[in-house]
Short mmCIF file of C-alpha atoms and ligand atoms in Angstrom, two decimals:
data_model
loop_
_atom_site.label_atom_id
_atom_site.label_comp_id
_atom_site.label_asym_id
_atom_site.label_seq_id
_atom_site.Cartn_x
_atom_site.Cartn_y
_atom_site.Cartn_z
CA MET A 1 12.50 6.98 -24.85
CA SER A 2 14.08 9.56 -22.60
CA SER A 3 14.57 8.64 -18.99
CA PRO A 4 15.49 10.53 -15.84
CA ARG A 5 19.18 11.24 -15.25
CA GLU A 6 20.97 10.58 -11.96
CA VAL A 7 21.50 13.57 -9.72
CA THR A 8 23.70 13.51 -6.60
CA ASP A 9 24.32 15.68 -3.56
CA ALA A 10 27.24 17.16 -5.51
CA THR A 11 25.37 17.95 -8.73
CA PHE A 12 22.01 18.97 -7.24
CA GLU A 13 22.82 22.68 -7.17
CA SER A 14 23.81 22.92 -10.83
CA ASP A 15 21.35 20.35 -12.25
CA VAL A 16 18.23 21.20 -10.29
CA VAL A 17 18.53 24.62 -8.66
CA GLY A 18 20.28 26.08 -11.68
CA SER A 19 18.00 24.53 -14.29
CA ASP A 20 16.26 26.79 -16.83
CA LEU A 21 13.42 24.32 -17.19
CA PRO A 22 11.19 23.12 -14.35
CA VAL A 23 12.56 19.96 -12.73
CA LEU A 24 11.07 16.83 -11.23
CA VAL A 25 13.30 14.79 -8.89
CA ASP A 26 12.35 11.21 -8.01
CA PHE A 27 13.85 10.23 -4.62
CA TRP A 28 14.23 6.46 -4.41
CA ALA A 29 16.28 3.60 -3.00
CA PRO A 30 16.90 0.07 -4.24
CA TRP A 31 15.12 -1.54 -1.27
CA CYS A 32 11.88 0.40 -1.74
CA GLY A 33 9.13 -1.60 -3.50
CA PRO A 34 6.77 1.31 -4.19
CA CYS A 35 9.72 3.22 -5.69
CA ARG A 36 10.06 0.47 -8.24
CA MET A 37 6.39 0.93 -9.14
CA VAL A 38 6.76 4.70 -9.50
CA ALA A 39 9.90 4.52 -11.67
CA PRO A 40 8.19 3.38 -14.90
CA LEU A 41 5.53 6.08 -14.47
CA VAL A 42 8.23 8.74 -14.09
CA ASP A 43 9.92 7.31 -17.20
CA GLU A 44 6.69 7.76 -19.17
CA LEU A 45 6.24 11.31 -17.87
CA SER A 46 9.82 12.18 -18.81
CA ASP A 47 8.94 11.12 -22.35
CA GLU A 48 5.72 13.09 -22.45
CA TYR A 49 7.30 16.23 -21.00
CA ALA A 50 10.60 16.01 -22.92
CA GLY A 51 11.85 19.54 -23.63
CA LYS A 52 9.43 21.04 -21.07
CA VAL A 53 10.56 19.52 -17.78
CA ASN A 54 13.89 18.00 -16.76
CA PHE A 55 13.65 14.69 -14.91
CA PHE A 56 16.16 13.42 -12.37
CA LYS A 57 16.36 10.60 -9.87
CA MET A 58 18.32 10.62 -6.65
CA ASN A 59 19.33 7.49 -4.73
CA THR A 60 18.70 8.43 -1.10
CA ASP A 61 21.04 5.69 0.20
CA GLU A 62 24.00 7.26 -1.57
CA ASN A 63 23.00 10.90 -1.18
CA PRO A 64 21.94 11.81 2.37
CA ALA A 65 22.33 15.61 2.19
CA VAL A 66 19.62 16.72 -0.24
CA PRO A 67 16.91 14.41 1.18
CA SER A 68 17.60 15.64 4.68
CA LYS A 69 17.66 19.27 3.53
CA PHE A 70 14.13 18.83 2.17
CA GLY A 71 12.98 16.82 5.19
CA ILE A 72 12.27 13.68 3.19
CA ARG A 73 11.12 10.99 5.60
CA SER A 74 9.39 8.64 3.20
CA ILE A 75 10.04 7.40 -0.30
CA PRO A 76 9.08 7.47 -3.06
CA THR A 77 8.93 11.25 -2.88
CA LEU A 78 8.77 13.38 -5.99
CA LEU A 79 9.76 17.03 -5.67
CA ILE A 80 8.98 19.58 -8.35
CA PHE A 81 11.11 22.71 -8.75
CA LYS A 82 10.64 25.82 -10.85
CA GLY A 83 13.28 28.53 -11.03
CA GLY A 84 15.18 26.69 -8.30
CA GLU A 85 12.21 26.94 -5.90
CA LEU A 86 10.28 23.99 -4.54
CA GLN A 87 6.79 24.04 -6.11
CA GLY A 88 5.27 20.76 -5.01
CA SER A 89 5.84 17.38 -3.46
CA ILE A 90 4.20 14.00 -3.89
CA VAL A 91 4.80 11.42 -1.17
CA GLY A 92 4.13 7.72 -1.72
CA PHE A 93 2.99 5.76 -4.73
CA ARG A 94 0.25 7.56 -6.66
CA PRO A 95 -1.39 6.59 -9.96
CA LYS A 96 -0.03 8.22 -13.11
CA SER A 97 -3.12 10.37 -13.66
CA GLU A 98 -2.54 11.97 -10.28
CA LEU A 99 1.20 12.49 -10.86
CA LYS A 100 0.36 14.25 -14.09
CA LYS A 101 -2.23 16.46 -12.46
CA ARG A 102 0.16 17.47 -9.69
CA LEU A 103 2.93 18.16 -12.19
CA GLU A 104 0.61 20.36 -14.27
CA GLU A 105 -0.47 22.24 -11.15
CA ALA A 106 3.14 22.91 -10.19
CA LEU A 107 4.00 24.16 -13.67
CA VAL A 108 1.46 26.99 -13.88
CA MET B 1 -19.07 -0.61 -22.25
CA GLN B 2 -16.54 -3.43 -21.96
CA ASP B 3 -18.00 -6.88 -21.32
CA LEU B 4 -16.22 -9.25 -18.97
CA ASP B 5 -16.88 -12.70 -17.60
CA ILE B 6 -15.28 -11.91 -14.29
CA ALA B 7 -14.36 -8.61 -12.71
CA ILE B 8 -11.97 -8.75 -9.77
CA VAL B 9 -11.71 -5.72 -7.53
CA GLY B 10 -8.21 -5.33 -6.05
CA ALA B 11 -4.87 -6.73 -7.25
CA GLY B 12 -3.49 -7.98 -3.92
CA GLY B 13 -2.64 -11.62 -3.27
CA ALA B 14 -6.29 -12.68 -3.20
CA GLY B 15 -7.25 -10.88 -6.42
CA LEU B 16 -4.18 -11.96 -8.38
CA THR B 17 -4.73 -15.58 -7.34
CA SER B 18 -8.39 -15.42 -8.42
CA ALA B 19 -7.18 -14.01 -11.74
CA ILE B 20 -4.70 -16.86 -12.23
CA TYR B 21 -7.56 -19.34 -11.83
CA THR B 22 -10.20 -17.55 -13.90
CA GLY B 23 -7.68 -16.60 -16.59
CA ARG B 24 -6.51 -20.17 -16.79
CA ALA B 25 -10.17 -21.26 -17.10
CA ARG B 26 -10.27 -18.95 -20.15
CA ARG B 27 -12.76 -16.56 -18.61
CA ARG B 28 -12.43 -12.99 -19.77
CA THR B 29 -10.96 -11.49 -16.60
CA ALA B 30 -10.08 -7.96 -15.57
CA VAL B 31 -8.50 -7.07 -12.24
CA PHE B 32 -9.19 -3.49 -11.15
CA GLU B 33 -6.53 -1.83 -9.03
CA ARG B 34 -6.75 1.71 -7.66
CA LEU B 35 -3.11 1.90 -6.55
CA MET B 36 -0.38 -0.70 -6.67
CA THR B 37 -0.30 -4.38 -7.65
CA GLY B 38 0.41 -6.61 -4.68
CA GLY B 39 -1.61 -4.65 -2.15
CA GLN B 40 -0.33 -4.91 1.40
CA ILE B 41 2.37 -7.44 0.64
CA ALA B 42 4.06 -5.14 -1.92
CA THR B 43 5.51 -3.01 0.86
CA THR B 44 6.63 -5.94 3.02
CA ASP B 45 10.36 -6.49 3.19
CA ILE B 46 10.59 -10.22 3.77
CA VAL B 47 7.71 -12.68 3.81
CA GLU B 48 8.97 -15.63 5.81
CA ASN B 49 5.87 -17.77 6.01
CA TYR B 50 4.72 -18.08 2.42
CA PRO B 51 5.27 -21.71 1.41
CA GLY B 52 7.91 -22.46 -1.19
CA PHE B 53 10.40 -19.80 -0.10
CA PRO B 54 12.49 -21.27 2.72
CA GLN B 55 14.84 -18.26 2.64
CA GLY B 56 11.93 -15.81 2.68
CA VAL B 57 10.91 -13.66 -0.24
CA ASN B 58 10.63 -9.92 -0.79
CA GLY B 59 6.94 -8.96 -0.88
CA PHE B 60 7.27 -6.69 -3.88
CA ASP B 61 9.09 -9.36 -5.90
CA LEU B 62 6.51 -11.98 -4.96
CA ALA B 63 3.67 -9.67 -6.03
CA GLN B 64 5.36 -9.06 -9.38
CA LEU B 65 5.62 -12.83 -9.92
CA MET B 66 1.90 -13.25 -9.11
CA LEU B 67 1.10 -10.44 -11.58
CA GLN B 68 3.16 -12.11 -14.32
CA GLN B 69 1.42 -15.40 -13.67
CA ALA B 70 -2.05 -13.82 -13.88
CA GLU B 71 -1.14 -11.96 -17.09
CA LYS B 72 0.33 -15.10 -18.59
CA PHE B 73 -3.12 -16.70 -18.36
CA GLY B 74 -4.75 -13.75 -20.05
CA ALA B 75 -6.02 -11.70 -17.12
CA GLN B 76 -5.78 -7.97 -17.65
CA VAL B 77 -4.96 -5.52 -14.87
CA VAL B 78 -6.82 -2.23 -15.21
CA TYR B 79 -5.39 0.58 -13.08
CA GLU B 80 -8.70 2.20 -12.15
CA GLY B 81 -10.36 2.29 -8.74
CA VAL B 82 -13.86 0.83 -8.55
CA GLU B 83 -16.25 3.44 -7.19
CA SER B 84 -19.48 1.49 -7.20
CA LEU B 85 -20.99 -1.81 -8.09
CA GLU B 86 -24.60 -2.72 -9.00
CA ARG B 87 -26.46 -5.82 -10.06
CA THR B 88 -28.84 -5.51 -12.98
CA SER B 89 -32.05 -7.47 -13.57
CA ASP B 90 -30.38 -9.71 -16.17
CA ASP B 91 -28.02 -11.09 -13.48
CA ARG B 92 -25.06 -9.01 -14.55
CA PHE B 93 -22.98 -6.52 -12.66
CA VAL B 94 -22.18 -2.99 -13.68
CA ILE B 95 -18.84 -1.72 -12.41
CA HIS B 96 -18.18 2.00 -12.31
CA THR B 97 -14.64 3.32 -12.12
CA ALA B 98 -13.63 6.97 -12.20
CA VAL B 99 -12.84 6.50 -15.88
CA GLU B 100 -15.28 4.01 -17.37
CA THR B 101 -18.11 1.57 -16.89
CA TYR B 102 -17.73 -2.18 -17.31
CA ARG B 103 -20.12 -5.11 -17.31
CA ALA B 104 -19.40 -8.55 -15.84
CA ARG B 105 -21.26 -11.78 -15.15
CA ALA B 106 -19.52 -12.38 -11.86
CA VAL B 107 -17.56 -10.18 -9.48
CA ILE B 108 -14.94 -11.15 -6.93
CA VAL B 109 -14.19 -8.38 -4.45
CA THR B 110 -10.65 -8.70 -3.07
CA ALA B 111 -10.23 -5.11 -1.96
CA GLY B 112 -8.26 -5.99 1.19
CA ALA B 113 -7.74 -3.54 3.98
CA ASP B 114 -5.98 -0.26 4.69
CA TYR B 115 -4.09 0.60 7.86
CA ALA B 116 -6.09 2.28 10.58
CA LYS B 117 -5.15 5.83 11.52
CA LEU B 118 -4.74 7.08 15.07
CA GLY B 119 -7.04 10.00 14.43
CA VAL B 120 -5.13 12.38 16.70
CA PRO B 121 -4.12 16.00 16.03
CA GLY B 122 -0.89 16.29 14.05
CA GLU B 123 -1.15 12.89 12.41
CA ALA B 124 -2.52 13.90 9.00
CA GLU B 125 -0.37 17.05 8.87
CA LEU B 126 2.87 15.15 9.47
CA VAL B 127 2.43 12.13 7.15
CA GLY B 128 5.67 11.75 5.19
CA ARG B 129 7.31 14.12 7.69
CA GLY B 130 7.87 11.56 10.40
CA VAL B 131 4.44 9.92 10.59
CA SER B 132 4.55 6.62 8.74
CA TYR B 133 2.50 3.46 8.26
CA CYS B 134 5.35 1.44 6.77
CA GLY B 135 8.60 0.74 8.59
CA THR B 136 10.19 -1.09 5.69
CA CYS B 137 9.49 1.89 3.43
CA ASP B 138 10.58 4.73 5.66
CA GLY B 139 12.79 3.29 8.42
CA ALA B 140 16.04 4.20 6.69
CA PHE B 141 15.35 7.92 7.11
CA PHE B 142 15.69 7.62 10.87
CA GLN B 143 19.34 6.65 11.06
CA GLY B 144 20.60 7.16 14.62
CA GLN B 145 17.31 8.71 15.78
CA GLU B 146 14.64 7.69 18.28
CA VAL B 147 11.23 6.68 16.99
CA ALA B 148 7.97 5.36 18.37
CA VAL B 149 5.98 2.40 17.10
CA ILE B 150 2.32 2.45 18.07
CA GLY B 151 0.61 -0.94 18.51
CA GLY B 152 1.24 -4.36 19.98
CA GLY B 153 0.46 -6.85 17.21
CA ASP B 154 2.59 -8.72 14.70
CA SER B 155 2.88 -5.79 12.29
CA ALA B 156 3.98 -3.42 15.05
CA LEU B 157 6.79 -5.73 16.21
CA ASP B 158 7.81 -6.91 12.76
CA GLU B 159 8.10 -3.39 11.44
CA GLY B 160 9.57 -2.12 14.68
CA LEU B 161 12.31 -4.75 14.52
CA PHE B 162 13.06 -3.71 10.96
CA VAL B 163 13.37 -0.07 12.02
CA THR B 164 15.96 -1.00 14.70
CA ARG B 165 18.39 -1.49 11.81
CA PHE B 166 18.46 2.30 11.54
CA ALA B 167 16.97 3.96 14.61
CA SER B 168 18.97 4.18 17.82
CA LYS B 169 15.84 3.41 19.85
CA VAL B 170 12.40 2.10 18.97
CA HIS B 171 9.80 2.82 21.66
CA VAL B 172 6.85 0.45 21.34
CA ILE B 173 3.81 2.22 22.75
CA HIS B 174 0.92 -0.08 23.50
CA ARG B 175 -2.42 0.64 25.09
CA ARG B 176 -2.46 -2.67 26.99
CA ASP B 177 0.03 -4.29 29.34
CA GLN B 178 0.82 -7.21 27.06
CA LEU B 179 1.45 -7.81 23.39
CA ARG B 180 -0.92 -9.50 20.98
CA ALA B 181 1.97 -10.45 18.71
CA SER B 182 3.10 -14.05 18.14
CA ALA B 183 5.62 -15.61 20.55
CA LEU B 184 8.40 -15.64 17.96
CA LEU B 185 8.16 -11.90 17.32
CA ARG B 186 7.72 -11.16 21.02
CA ASP B 187 10.90 -13.05 21.84
CA ARG B 188 12.84 -11.24 19.14
CA ALA B 189 11.51 -7.87 20.26
CA PHE B 190 12.24 -8.41 23.97
CA ALA B 191 15.74 -9.61 23.12
CA ASN B 192 16.53 -6.57 20.98
CA PRO B 193 18.44 -3.95 23.00
CA ARG B 194 17.15 -1.16 20.78
CA MET B 195 13.51 -1.99 21.54
CA ASP B 196 11.88 -0.37 24.52
CA PHE B 197 8.29 -0.82 25.75
CA THR B 198 5.81 1.68 27.16
CA TRP B 199 2.68 -0.11 28.42
CA ASN B 200 -0.91 1.02 29.03
CA THR B 201 -0.31 4.16 27.06
CA VAL B 202 -2.11 5.94 24.23
CA VAL B 203 -1.01 8.74 21.92
CA GLU B 204 -3.03 11.93 22.25
CA ARG B 205 -1.20 14.29 19.94
CA ILE B 206 1.75 14.46 17.57
CA ASP B 207 3.71 17.71 17.70
CA GLY B 208 6.14 19.26 15.27
CA SER B 209 6.29 22.28 13.02
CA SER B 210 7.61 20.81 9.78
CA GLN B 211 8.78 17.44 11.16
CA VAL B 212 7.67 15.19 14.00
CA GLU B 213 9.34 16.42 17.20
CA ARG B 214 7.42 14.84 20.06
CA ILE B 215 4.31 12.91 21.02
CA GLN B 216 1.95 13.56 23.88
CA LEU B 217 0.96 10.41 25.74
CA ARG B 218 -1.51 9.36 28.38
CA ASN B 219 -1.36 6.38 30.71
CA THR B 220 -4.69 4.54 30.52
CA VAL B 221 -4.43 3.22 34.10
CA THR B 222 -3.18 6.24 36.05
CA GLY B 223 -4.46 8.91 33.66
CA GLU B 224 -1.06 10.57 33.85
CA ALA B 225 0.08 12.64 30.87
CA SER B 226 3.63 12.57 29.56
CA SER B 227 5.55 13.47 26.46
CA MET B 228 8.32 11.81 24.48
CA ALA B 229 10.83 13.46 22.14
CA ILE B 230 11.12 11.39 18.97
CA SER B 231 11.52 12.05 15.26
CA GLY B 232 9.31 9.33 13.85
CA VAL B 233 5.94 7.75 14.64
CA PHE B 234 5.15 4.41 13.02
CA VAL B 235 1.49 3.53 13.39
CA PHE B 236 0.37 -0.14 13.37
CA ILE B 237 -2.96 -0.27 15.18
CA GLY B 238 -4.91 -2.55 12.88
CA GLN B 239 -6.83 -2.36 9.70
CA VAL B 240 -9.99 -1.03 8.12
CA PRO B 241 -11.51 -3.29 5.43
CA ASN B 242 -12.08 -1.66 2.03
CA SER B 243 -15.73 -2.69 1.90
CA HIS B 244 -17.47 0.58 1.02
CA ILE B 245 -18.43 -0.65 -2.48
CA LEU B 246 -20.21 -3.59 -0.81
CA LYS B 247 -22.34 -1.46 1.51
CA GLY B 248 -26.02 -1.97 0.79
CA LEU B 249 -25.27 -5.03 -1.36
CA VAL B 250 -24.07 -7.58 1.16
CA GLU B 251 -24.14 -7.91 4.90
CA LEU B 252 -21.10 -6.60 6.77
CA ASP B 253 -19.98 -7.53 10.29
CA GLY B 254 -19.36 -4.96 13.05
CA GLY B 255 -15.83 -4.31 11.76
CA GLY B 256 -17.02 -3.77 8.19
CA HIS B 257 -15.95 -7.16 6.81
CA ALA B 258 -18.27 -8.90 4.35
CA LEU B 259 -20.09 -12.06 5.38
CA VAL B 260 -19.42 -15.03 3.09
CA ASP B 261 -19.90 -18.81 3.21
CA GLN B 262 -17.11 -21.35 2.91
CA GLY B 263 -17.12 -20.93 -0.86
CA MET B 264 -16.56 -17.14 -0.52
CA ARG B 265 -20.14 -16.63 -1.79
CA THR B 266 -22.17 -13.68 -0.59
CA ALA B 267 -25.96 -13.72 -0.43
CA ILE B 268 -26.01 -12.28 -3.96
CA PRO B 269 -25.53 -14.92 -6.67
CA GLY B 270 -22.45 -14.14 -8.74
CA LEU B 271 -20.87 -11.88 -6.11
CA PHE B 272 -17.91 -13.29 -4.18
CA VAL B 273 -15.65 -11.72 -1.55
CA ALA B 274 -12.18 -13.05 -0.68
CA GLY B 275 -9.11 -12.16 1.37
CA ASP B 276 -8.70 -9.60 4.14
CA VAL B 277 -11.97 -7.84 3.30
CA ARG B 278 -14.08 -10.85 4.30
CA THR B 279 -15.14 -11.71 7.78
CA GLY B 280 -13.01 -14.24 9.67
CA ALA B 281 -9.97 -13.93 7.38
CA ALA B 282 -6.68 -15.17 8.84
CA ARG B 283 -5.04 -12.00 7.45
CA GLN B 284 -2.11 -13.81 5.96
CA LEU B 285 -0.92 -13.78 2.40
CA VAL B 286 -1.24 -17.53 1.96
CA SER B 287 -4.80 -17.57 3.29
CA ALA B 288 -5.75 -14.55 1.16
CA CYS B 289 -4.42 -16.41 -1.89
CA GLY B 290 -6.31 -19.52 -0.79
CA ASP B 291 -9.50 -17.48 -0.50
CA GLY B 292 -8.87 -16.11 -3.97
CA ALA B 293 -8.62 -19.62 -5.38
CA THR B 294 -11.79 -20.71 -3.58
CA ALA B 295 -13.72 -17.68 -4.84
CA ALA B 296 -12.52 -18.27 -8.40
CA ILE B 297 -13.64 -21.90 -8.31
CA SER B 298 -17.04 -20.91 -6.88
CA ALA B 299 -17.36 -18.24 -9.56
CA GLU B 300 -16.50 -20.79 -12.22
CA HIS B 301 -19.25 -23.14 -10.94
CA TYR B 302 -21.69 -20.26 -10.85
CA LEU B 303 -20.96 -19.20 -14.44
CA ALA B 304 -21.19 -22.77 -15.72
CA GLU B 305 -24.57 -23.19 -14.04
CA ARG B 306 -26.09 -19.81 -14.83
CA TRP B 307 -24.86 -19.63 -18.43
CA PRO B 308 -24.36 -23.28 -19.39
CA GLY B 309 -24.12 -22.57 -23.10
CA GLY B 310 -21.61 -19.77 -22.60
CA GLU B 311 -23.99 -16.97 -23.67
C1 FAD C 1 3.30 -4.56 7.08
C2 FAD C 1 2.62 -5.86 6.78
C3 FAD C 1 3.36 -7.04 6.84
C4 FAD C 1 2.76 -8.27 6.55
N1 FAD C 1 3.52 -9.40 6.60
C5 FAD C 1 2.96 -10.59 6.28
C6 FAD C 1 3.74 -11.79 6.26
O1 FAD C 1 4.94 -11.77 6.55
N2 FAD C 1 3.13 -12.95 5.92
C7 FAD C 1 1.80 -13.01 5.60
O2 FAD C 1 1.32 -14.09 5.26
N3 FAD C 1 1.03 -11.89 5.61
C8 FAD C 1 1.57 -10.69 5.94
N4 FAD C 1 0.79 -9.56 5.95
C9 FAD C 1 -0.64 -9.68 5.67
C10 FAD C 1 -0.89 -9.83 4.18
O3 FAD C 1 -0.17 -8.83 3.49
C11 FAD C 1 -2.37 -9.69 3.88
O4 FAD C 1 -3.09 -10.61 4.63
C12 FAD C 1 -2.66 -9.97 2.41
O5 FAD C 1 -1.81 -9.19 1.62
C13 FAD C 1 -4.10 -9.67 2.09
O6 FAD C 1 -4.30 -9.78 0.72
P1 FAD C 1 -5.61 -9.25 0.02
O7 FAD C 1 -5.43 -9.55 -1.43
O8 FAD C 1 -6.80 -9.81 0.71
O9 FAD C 1 -5.66 -7.68 0.28
P2 FAD C 1 -4.64 -6.48 0.00
O10 FAD C 1 -3.24 -6.95 -0.01
O11 FAD C 1 -5.03 -5.42 0.95
O12 FAD C 1 -4.99 -6.03 -1.49
C14 FAD C 1 -6.17 -5.35 -1.81
C15 FAD C 1 -5.96 -4.51 -3.04
O13 FAD C 1 -7.19 -3.96 -3.45
C16 FAD C 1 -7.01 -2.63 -3.86
N5 FAD C 1 -8.31 -1.94 -3.75
C17 FAD C 1 -9.00 -1.63 -2.62
N6 FAD C 1 -10.15 -1.01 -2.92
C18 FAD C 1 -10.23 -0.94 -4.27
C19 FAD C 1 -11.18 -0.40 -5.18
N7 FAD C 1 -12.34 0.15 -4.75
N8 FAD C 1 -10.92 -0.46 -6.50
C20 FAD C 1 -9.75 -1.04 -6.95
N9 FAD C 1 -8.81 -1.56 -6.13
C21 FAD C 1 -9.04 -1.51 -4.80
C22 FAD C 1 -5.96 -2.11 -2.92
O14 FAD C 1 -5.31 -0.97 -3.47
C23 FAD C 1 -5.03 -3.32 -2.81
O15 FAD C 1 -4.02 -3.30 -3.80
C24 FAD C 1 1.39 -8.32 6.22
C25 FAD C 1 0.65 -7.13 6.15
C26 FAD C 1 1.25 -5.91 6.42
C27 FAD C 1 0.44 -4.65 6.32
#
């Protein structure tokens, strides 16, 4: 079982922007109920897409800079990057089938 | 086609409670959920009035406990939205989800309610970019900023008070000149120096290019237009019952809530409706759970009478 790694304001540039593979970042915070529902779905996706997409999670309480740079005003938010560019965003809890569809769309 | 004794539509407090009862009565039970277990309560920070938790309880945690309890008694949660429901001539129900079709002998609809939208320009475009329907979810992103809360009921004040932990100012914008909210919340809100009230005022437009920047307002008494610079708009103007799958099957009231008797029975034998989606609901977690228990017991009586031998 692979699971998303932590990314911070300090490591975002190298881990996400500089990544060779597409990246999905799960923005969450400990107090956010829906985030706790999304987390296991993101875990499953990180398993299914191992080797194809890198998965990260960022705690928005501890890392204010990146969320504010991307105008995140609601969590959970999932952002998908390809070649360092933002390709898609998913705001709020969505079922896994929809997460998968949106991820596939962002990958093409 | 999977055969069930009881299909429950919606895994909020009402549905999960029904499932605890029907699972415990050893009825083959599936709870269909289109989104998230717990329903409305799952995004509530602290529930202070649910009995048994004198210190209050986090809504998400409470929902997870209800889920565990339902699963412990054998109920299965199926993460598929129900798209339509029909009754067949052999007194069974056919349940269509986006994925599959199921058959059940009784159905309990506990589909709850969704928040109502303002329906003004800018709202849909700026969801997640300053427009929010959940203060406990999104309040923390407005540290030191001014926000507006639209509405004058319990949810508006409760969520508005939560947001004052972060925002420098919370402007409550209400279309009347007094609040509908309970006295306790009113007192707390009036006493909070970060809360500010704008009466007799409606929102006409939300402006902002990539983020909410301001709202355009109109005074309902004088007709005067004004505008307010804010970075967040939290909307709490009531609810819309999720009753579309019941349309054409059971009678709905003017607000779209299903009519039921005291046993949560509809006019169709074997079809029950419980919780916030029924007419006259108290719209509280404890009453939704109580409705769920009542519906499950009625369903149990119905099954025992209609199929006394089991088959
Ligand atoms: C912000 C907020 C704070 C609150 N605070 C309190 C409080 O402190 N104390 C209190 O007692 N009450 C509180 N309430 C009210 C309480 O949450 C509700 O009364 C209660 O949760 C209603 O439960 P329910 O099961 O009837 O419906 P819901 O909780 O709305 O659950 C319905 C479920 O059905 C699902 N569903 C809908 N349609 C379908 C479909 N077609 N197929 C499959 N699934 C479907 C929905 O996704 C949802 O999960 C609060 C509500 C809100 C919004």
